[in-house]
mmCIF file of C-alpha atoms and ligand atoms in Angstrom:
data_model
loop_
_atom_site.group_PDB
_atom_site.id
_atom_site.type_symbol
_atom_site.label_atom_id
_atom_site.label_comp_id
_atom_site.label_asym_id
_atom_site.label_seq_id
_atom_site.Cartn_x
_atom_site.Cartn_y
_atom_site.Cartn_z
ATOM 1 C CA UNK A 65 32.509 37.564 -21.900
ATOM 2 C CA UNK A 66 32.680 33.704 -21.151
ATOM 3 C CA UNK A 67 34.497 33.959 -18.241
ATOM 4 C CA UNK A 68 31.596 36.410 -16.649
ATOM 5 C CA UNK A 69 29.249 33.715 -17.738
ATOM 6 C CA UNK A 70 31.058 30.832 -16.120
ATOM 7 C CA UNK A 71 31.462 33.094 -13.020
ATOM 8 C CA UNK A 72 27.715 33.511 -12.959
ATOM 9 C CA UNK A 73 26.796 29.605 -13.596
ATOM 10 C CA UNK A 74 29.221 28.996 -10.839
ATOM 11 C CA UNK A 75 27.509 31.450 -8.575
ATOM 12 C CA UNK A 76 24.441 29.955 -9.442
ATOM 13 C CA UNK A 77 25.201 26.542 -8.566
ATOM 14 C CA UNK A 78 26.922 27.627 -5.203
ATOM 15 C CA UNK A 79 23.882 29.220 -4.016
ATOM 16 C CA UNK A 80 21.960 26.085 -5.032
ATOM 17 C CA UNK A 81 24.415 23.866 -3.007
ATOM 18 C CA UNK A 82 24.435 26.254 0.153
ATOM 19 C CA UNK A 83 20.360 26.242 -0.007
ATOM 20 C CA UNK A 84 20.449 22.367 -0.041
ATOM 21 C CA UNK A 85 22.804 22.515 2.804
ATOM 22 C CA UNK A 86 20.893 24.584 4.831
ATOM 23 C CA UNK A 87 17.704 22.592 4.281
ATOM 24 C CA UNK A 88 19.880 19.333 5.080
ATOM 25 C CA UNK A 89 21.287 20.688 8.459
ATOM 26 C CA UNK A 90 17.850 22.429 9.341
ATOM 27 C CA UNK A 91 16.094 18.562 8.847
ATOM 28 C CA UNK A 92 18.323 17.762 11.660
ATOM 29 C CA UNK A 93 18.120 20.645 14.010
ATOM 30 C CA UNK A 94 14.542 21.981 13.489
ATOM 31 C CA UNK A 95 11.363 19.677 14.545
ATOM 32 C CA UNK A 96 9.049 22.137 12.772
ATOM 33 C CA UNK A 97 11.109 21.972 9.662
ATOM 34 C CA UNK A 98 11.071 18.023 9.507
ATOM 35 C CA UNK A 99 7.268 18.257 9.710
ATOM 36 C CA UNK A 100 7.399 20.448 6.631
ATOM 37 C CA UNK A 101 7.345 19.184 3.238
ATOM 38 C CA UNK A 102 10.437 20.070 1.279
ATOM 39 C CA UNK A 103 10.096 21.981 -1.945
ATOM 40 C CA UNK A 104 9.511 19.256 -4.438
ATOM 41 C CA UNK A 105 7.058 20.149 -7.349
ATOM 42 C CA UNK A 106 4.542 17.758 -8.738
ATOM 43 C CA UNK A 107 6.269 15.807 -11.282
ATOM 44 C CA UNK A 108 5.583 13.107 -13.602
ATOM 45 C CA UNK A 109 2.637 10.621 -13.815
ATOM 46 C CA UNK A 110 1.018 11.888 -10.436
ATOM 47 C CA UNK A 111 1.217 15.524 -11.745
ATOM 48 C CA UNK A 112 -0.624 14.468 -15.135
ATOM 49 C CA UNK A 113 -3.280 12.965 -13.115
ATOM 50 C CA UNK A 114 -4.098 15.599 -10.427
ATOM 51 C CA UNK A 115 -4.334 18.179 -13.519
ATOM 52 C CA UNK A 116 -6.659 15.600 -15.046
ATOM 53 C CA UNK A 117 -8.851 15.001 -12.265
ATOM 54 C CA UNK A 118 -9.125 18.514 -10.926
ATOM 55 C CA UNK A 119 -9.762 19.747 -14.723
ATOM 56 C CA UNK A 120 -12.470 17.034 -14.634
ATOM 57 C CA UNK A 121 -14.148 18.503 -11.673
ATOM 58 C CA UNK A 122 -13.764 21.978 -12.619
ATOM 59 C CA UNK A 123 -15.613 21.060 -16.088
ATOM 60 C CA UNK A 124 -18.175 19.003 -14.132
ATOM 61 C CA UNK A 125 -19.070 21.914 -11.925
ATOM 62 C CA UNK A 126 -19.360 24.307 -14.681
ATOM 63 C CA UNK A 127 -18.771 27.835 -12.949
ATOM 64 C CA UNK A 128 -16.465 30.357 -11.872
ATOM 65 C CA UNK A 129 -15.178 28.285 -9.018
ATOM 66 C CA UNK A 130 -12.111 28.662 -6.634
ATOM 67 C CA UNK A 131 -9.456 26.370 -6.160
ATOM 68 C CA UNK A 132 -6.834 25.980 -3.637
ATOM 69 C CA UNK A 133 -3.407 24.761 -3.662
ATOM 70 C CA UNK A 134 -2.157 24.467 0.079
ATOM 71 C CA UNK A 135 1.554 24.557 0.205
ATOM 72 C CA UNK A 136 1.858 25.522 -3.670
ATOM 73 C CA UNK A 137 5.758 25.732 -3.736
ATOM 74 C CA UNK A 138 6.602 27.519 -6.725
ATOM 75 C CA UNK A 139 3.068 27.229 -8.302
ATOM 76 C CA UNK A 140 4.041 24.473 -10.570
ATOM 77 C CA UNK A 141 0.454 22.866 -10.232
ATOM 78 C CA UNK A 142 -1.526 26.183 -10.205
ATOM 79 C CA UNK A 143 0.123 27.440 -13.577
ATOM 80 C CA UNK A 144 -1.326 24.752 -15.582
ATOM 81 C CA UNK A 145 -4.642 24.987 -14.327
ATOM 82 C CA UNK A 146 -4.784 28.797 -14.243
ATOM 83 C CA UNK A 147 -3.950 28.796 -18.009
ATOM 84 C CA UNK A 148 -6.503 26.366 -18.844
ATOM 85 C CA UNK A 149 -9.345 28.037 -16.656
ATOM 86 C CA UNK A 150 -9.146 31.493 -17.073
ATOM 87 C CA UNK A 151 -12.762 31.840 -15.360
ATOM 88 C CA UNK A 152 -11.627 30.347 -12.383
ATOM 89 C CA UNK A 153 -10.085 31.859 -9.429
ATOM 90 C CA UNK A 154 -6.697 29.840 -8.178
ATOM 91 C CA UNK A 155 -4.898 30.807 -4.848
ATOM 92 C CA UNK A 156 -1.668 29.011 -3.575
ATOM 93 C CA UNK A 157 -0.576 29.321 -0.064
ATOM 94 C CA UNK A 158 3.152 29.228 0.426
ATOM 95 C CA UNK A 159 4.948 29.961 3.708
ATOM 96 C CA UNK A 160 8.553 30.378 2.703
ATOM 97 C CA UNK A 161 8.989 33.659 1.548
ATOM 98 C CA UNK A 162 11.871 32.870 -1.196
ATOM 99 C CA UNK A 163 9.458 30.369 -2.498
ATOM 100 C CA UNK A 164 6.458 32.344 -2.586
ATOM 101 C CA UNK A 165 8.283 35.167 -4.520
ATOM 102 C CA UNK A 166 9.511 32.412 -7.255
ATOM 103 C CA UNK A 167 5.488 31.403 -7.551
ATOM 104 C CA UNK A 168 4.341 35.131 -7.998
ATOM 105 C CA UNK A 169 7.004 35.522 -10.530
ATOM 106 C CA UNK A 170 5.902 32.690 -12.409
ATOM 107 C CA UNK A 171 2.054 33.452 -12.183
ATOM 108 C CA UNK A 172 2.620 37.250 -12.831
ATOM 109 C CA UNK A 173 0.969 37.059 -16.107
ATOM 110 C CA UNK A 174 -2.259 35.185 -14.994
ATOM 111 C CA UNK A 175 -4.480 37.513 -13.264
ATOM 112 C CA UNK A 176 -6.760 34.653 -11.895
ATOM 113 C CA UNK A 177 -3.751 33.386 -9.824
ATOM 114 C CA UNK A 178 -3.108 34.953 -6.287
ATOM 115 C CA UNK A 179 0.026 33.506 -4.097
ATOM 116 C CA UNK A 180 -0.161 33.938 -0.490
ATOM 117 C CA UNK A 181 2.914 33.855 1.433
ATOM 118 C CA UNK A 182 1.684 32.609 4.931
ATOM 119 C CA UNK A 183 1.100 29.289 6.964
ATOM 120 C CA UNK A 184 -1.593 27.375 5.447
ATOM 121 C CA UNK A 185 -3.052 26.449 8.930
ATOM 122 C CA UNK A 186 -4.173 30.266 9.379
ATOM 123 C CA UNK A 187 -5.900 30.691 6.113
ATOM 124 C CA UNK A 188 -9.366 29.601 6.106
ATOM 125 C CA UNK A 189 -10.320 26.925 3.433
ATOM 126 C CA UNK A 190 -14.310 27.540 3.661
ATOM 127 C CA UNK A 191 -14.224 29.363 -0.161
ATOM 128 C CA UNK A 192 -12.826 26.630 -2.055
ATOM 129 C CA UNK A 193 -14.788 24.086 -4.225
ATOM 130 C CA UNK A 194 -11.562 22.112 -4.898
ATOM 131 C CA UNK A 195 -8.400 21.688 -3.314
ATOM 132 C CA UNK A 196 -5.377 20.017 -4.609
ATOM 133 C CA UNK A 197 -2.155 19.493 -2.674
ATOM 134 C CA UNK A 198 0.896 17.559 -2.184
ATOM 135 C CA UNK A 199 2.232 17.691 1.497
ATOM 136 C CA UNK A 200 3.926 15.184 3.455
ATOM 137 C CA UNK A 201 2.651 12.768 5.952
ATOM 138 C CA UNK A 202 3.421 14.040 9.219
ATOM 139 C CA UNK A 203 1.503 17.065 8.663
ATOM 140 C CA UNK A 204 -1.680 15.068 7.133
ATOM 141 C CA UNK A 205 -3.433 14.425 10.627
ATOM 142 C CA UNK A 206 -3.410 18.371 11.501
ATOM 143 C CA UNK A 207 -4.336 18.880 7.385
ATOM 144 C CA UNK A 208 -7.429 16.734 8.047
ATOM 145 C CA UNK A 209 -8.381 18.375 11.009
ATOM 146 C CA UNK A 210 -8.478 21.460 9.542
ATOM 147 C CA UNK A 211 -10.701 20.450 6.587
ATOM 148 C CA UNK A 212 -13.145 18.538 8.542
ATOM 149 C CA UNK A 213 -13.617 22.235 10.305
ATOM 150 C CA UNK A 214 -13.581 24.062 7.581
ATOM 151 C CA UNK A 215 -14.672 22.647 4.086
ATOM 152 C CA UNK A 216 -18.160 23.079 2.983
ATOM 153 C CA UNK A 217 -20.450 20.084 1.995
ATOM 154 C CA UNK A 218 -19.572 19.414 -1.740
ATOM 155 C CA UNK A 219 -15.882 20.284 -1.432
ATOM 156 C CA UNK A 220 -13.470 17.942 -2.876
ATOM 157 C CA UNK A 221 -9.554 17.376 -1.910
ATOM 158 C CA UNK A 222 -6.948 15.725 -4.155
ATOM 159 C CA UNK A 223 -4.090 14.637 -2.352
ATOM 160 C CA UNK A 224 -1.092 13.935 -4.533
ATOM 161 C CA UNK A 225 0.995 10.918 -2.805
ATOM 162 C CA UNK A 226 -0.225 11.121 1.061
ATOM 163 C CA UNK A 227 -3.499 10.230 2.764
ATOM 164 C CA UNK A 228 -5.292 11.971 5.653
ATOM 165 C CA UNK A 229 -5.106 9.087 8.425
ATOM 166 C CA UNK A 230 -8.601 10.260 10.080
ATOM 167 C CA UNK A 231 -10.640 10.597 6.841
ATOM 168 C CA UNK A 232 -11.410 7.577 4.930
ATOM 169 C CA UNK A 233 -10.736 8.421 0.959
ATOM 170 C CA UNK A 234 -13.634 8.168 -1.338
ATOM 171 C CA UNK A 235 -11.318 6.969 -4.084
ATOM 172 C CA UNK A 236 -7.556 5.881 -4.563
ATOM 173 C CA UNK A 237 -6.341 6.395 -7.568
ATOM 174 C CA UNK A 238 -3.785 3.700 -8.121
ATOM 175 C CA UNK A 239 -0.342 4.991 -9.729
ATOM 176 C CA UNK A 240 2.435 2.587 -10.960
ATOM 177 C CA UNK A 241 5.725 3.994 -9.632
ATOM 178 C CA UNK A 242 8.944 3.185 -8.585
ATOM 179 C CA UNK A 243 8.781 5.171 -5.128
ATOM 180 C CA UNK A 244 6.848 3.993 -1.805
ATOM 181 C CA UNK A 245 4.433 7.146 -2.298
ATOM 182 C CA UNK A 246 2.414 7.277 -5.521
ATOM 183 C CA UNK A 247 -1.034 7.278 -5.390
ATOM 184 C CA UNK A 248 -3.677 9.908 -5.554
ATOM 185 C CA UNK A 249 -5.942 10.162 -2.659
ATOM 186 C CA UNK A 250 -9.836 11.858 -3.127
ATOM 187 C CA UNK A 251 -11.780 12.927 -0.263
ATOM 188 C CA UNK A 252 -14.967 14.242 -0.506
ATOM 189 C CA UNK A 253 -16.841 16.699 2.206
HETATM 190 C C1 SAM B 125 5.885 19.103 -1.857
HETATM 191 S S1 SAM B 125 5.720 20.775 -2.414
HETATM 192 C C2 SAM B 125 4.437 20.934 -3.128
HETATM 193 C C3 SAM B 125 4.484 22.207 -3.950
HETATM 194 C C4 SAM B 125 3.201 22.545 -5.139
HETATM 195 N N1 SAM B 125 1.889 22.014 -4.086
HETATM 196 C C5 SAM B 125 3.160 21.437 -6.279
HETATM 197 O O1 SAM B 125 2.333 20.258 -6.532
HETATM 198 O O2 SAM B 125 3.977 21.297 -7.401
HETATM 199 C C6 SAM B 125 5.227 21.265 -0.752
HETATM 200 C C7 SAM B 125 5.095 22.872 -0.196
HETATM 201 O O3 SAM B 125 4.396 22.950 0.754
HETATM 202 C C8 SAM B 125 5.004 24.334 1.847
HETATM 203 N N2 SAM B 125 4.370 24.466 3.199
HETATM 204 C C9 SAM B 125 4.713 23.193 4.005
HETATM 205 N N3 SAM B 125 4.104 23.616 5.259
HETATM 206 C C10 SAM B 125 3.478 24.645 4.729
HETATM 207 C C11 SAM B 125 2.332 25.446 5.326
HETATM 208 N N4 SAM B 125 2.130 24.848 6.726
HETATM 209 N N5 SAM B 125 2.105 26.542 4.994
HETATM 210 C C12 SAM B 125 1.961 27.034 3.911
HETATM 211 N N6 SAM B 125 3.076 26.092 3.085
HETATM 212 C C13 SAM B 125 3.458 24.937 3.604
HETATM 213 C C14 SAM B 125 6.571 23.744 1.346
HETATM 214 O O4 SAM B 125 7.179 25.282 1.731
HETATM 215 C C15 SAM B 125 6.653 23.402 -0.019
HETATM 216 O O5 SAM B 125 6.716 24.414 -0.598
#
């Protein structure tokens, strides 16, 4: 029994290592992949502040609003918010199939969460009042263009760590930290 458990753990470790190496190799050979943020979930103080700020916005609007996480990864941000606000609708878009499957599994009991597996640039943003994202700098200019084109008046966007170069942030929430990227950028449309 113990041997089988050890083999299982070893296999899991091996799969994890292969996954990491495939990503490292793709970083060198695939330009599109280099511009794609890696699957790092929100964490630490940034995650706490993102949840506080999005929660405050939901409470201020006081209705059944729709919240989007473009590039939702495994759904880390959405899960906490969807549990807190069952009357709101939460949508996560994730283009990596395996990651989207994990997000779907993690949110399976939350009736107010929908995980869509596709490129966020092919999905309309117009129906969302609040957008919370954690992407990566090379993607932000294109992301900003999409927001400018599609966001309705009144939409608010919270961006964890990365700024939109062509749009002036209405607020920058400074967060002390060890890394180069720490702040939360707020954009009001
Ligand atoms: C840094 S993770 C953020 C995860 C989650 N938003 C959170 O805060 O925990 C970024 C995710 O965006 C996804 N992603 C990157 N480009 C995308 C695109 N064009 N369409 C959909 N998902 C994308 C990546 O696969 C990755 O899982």
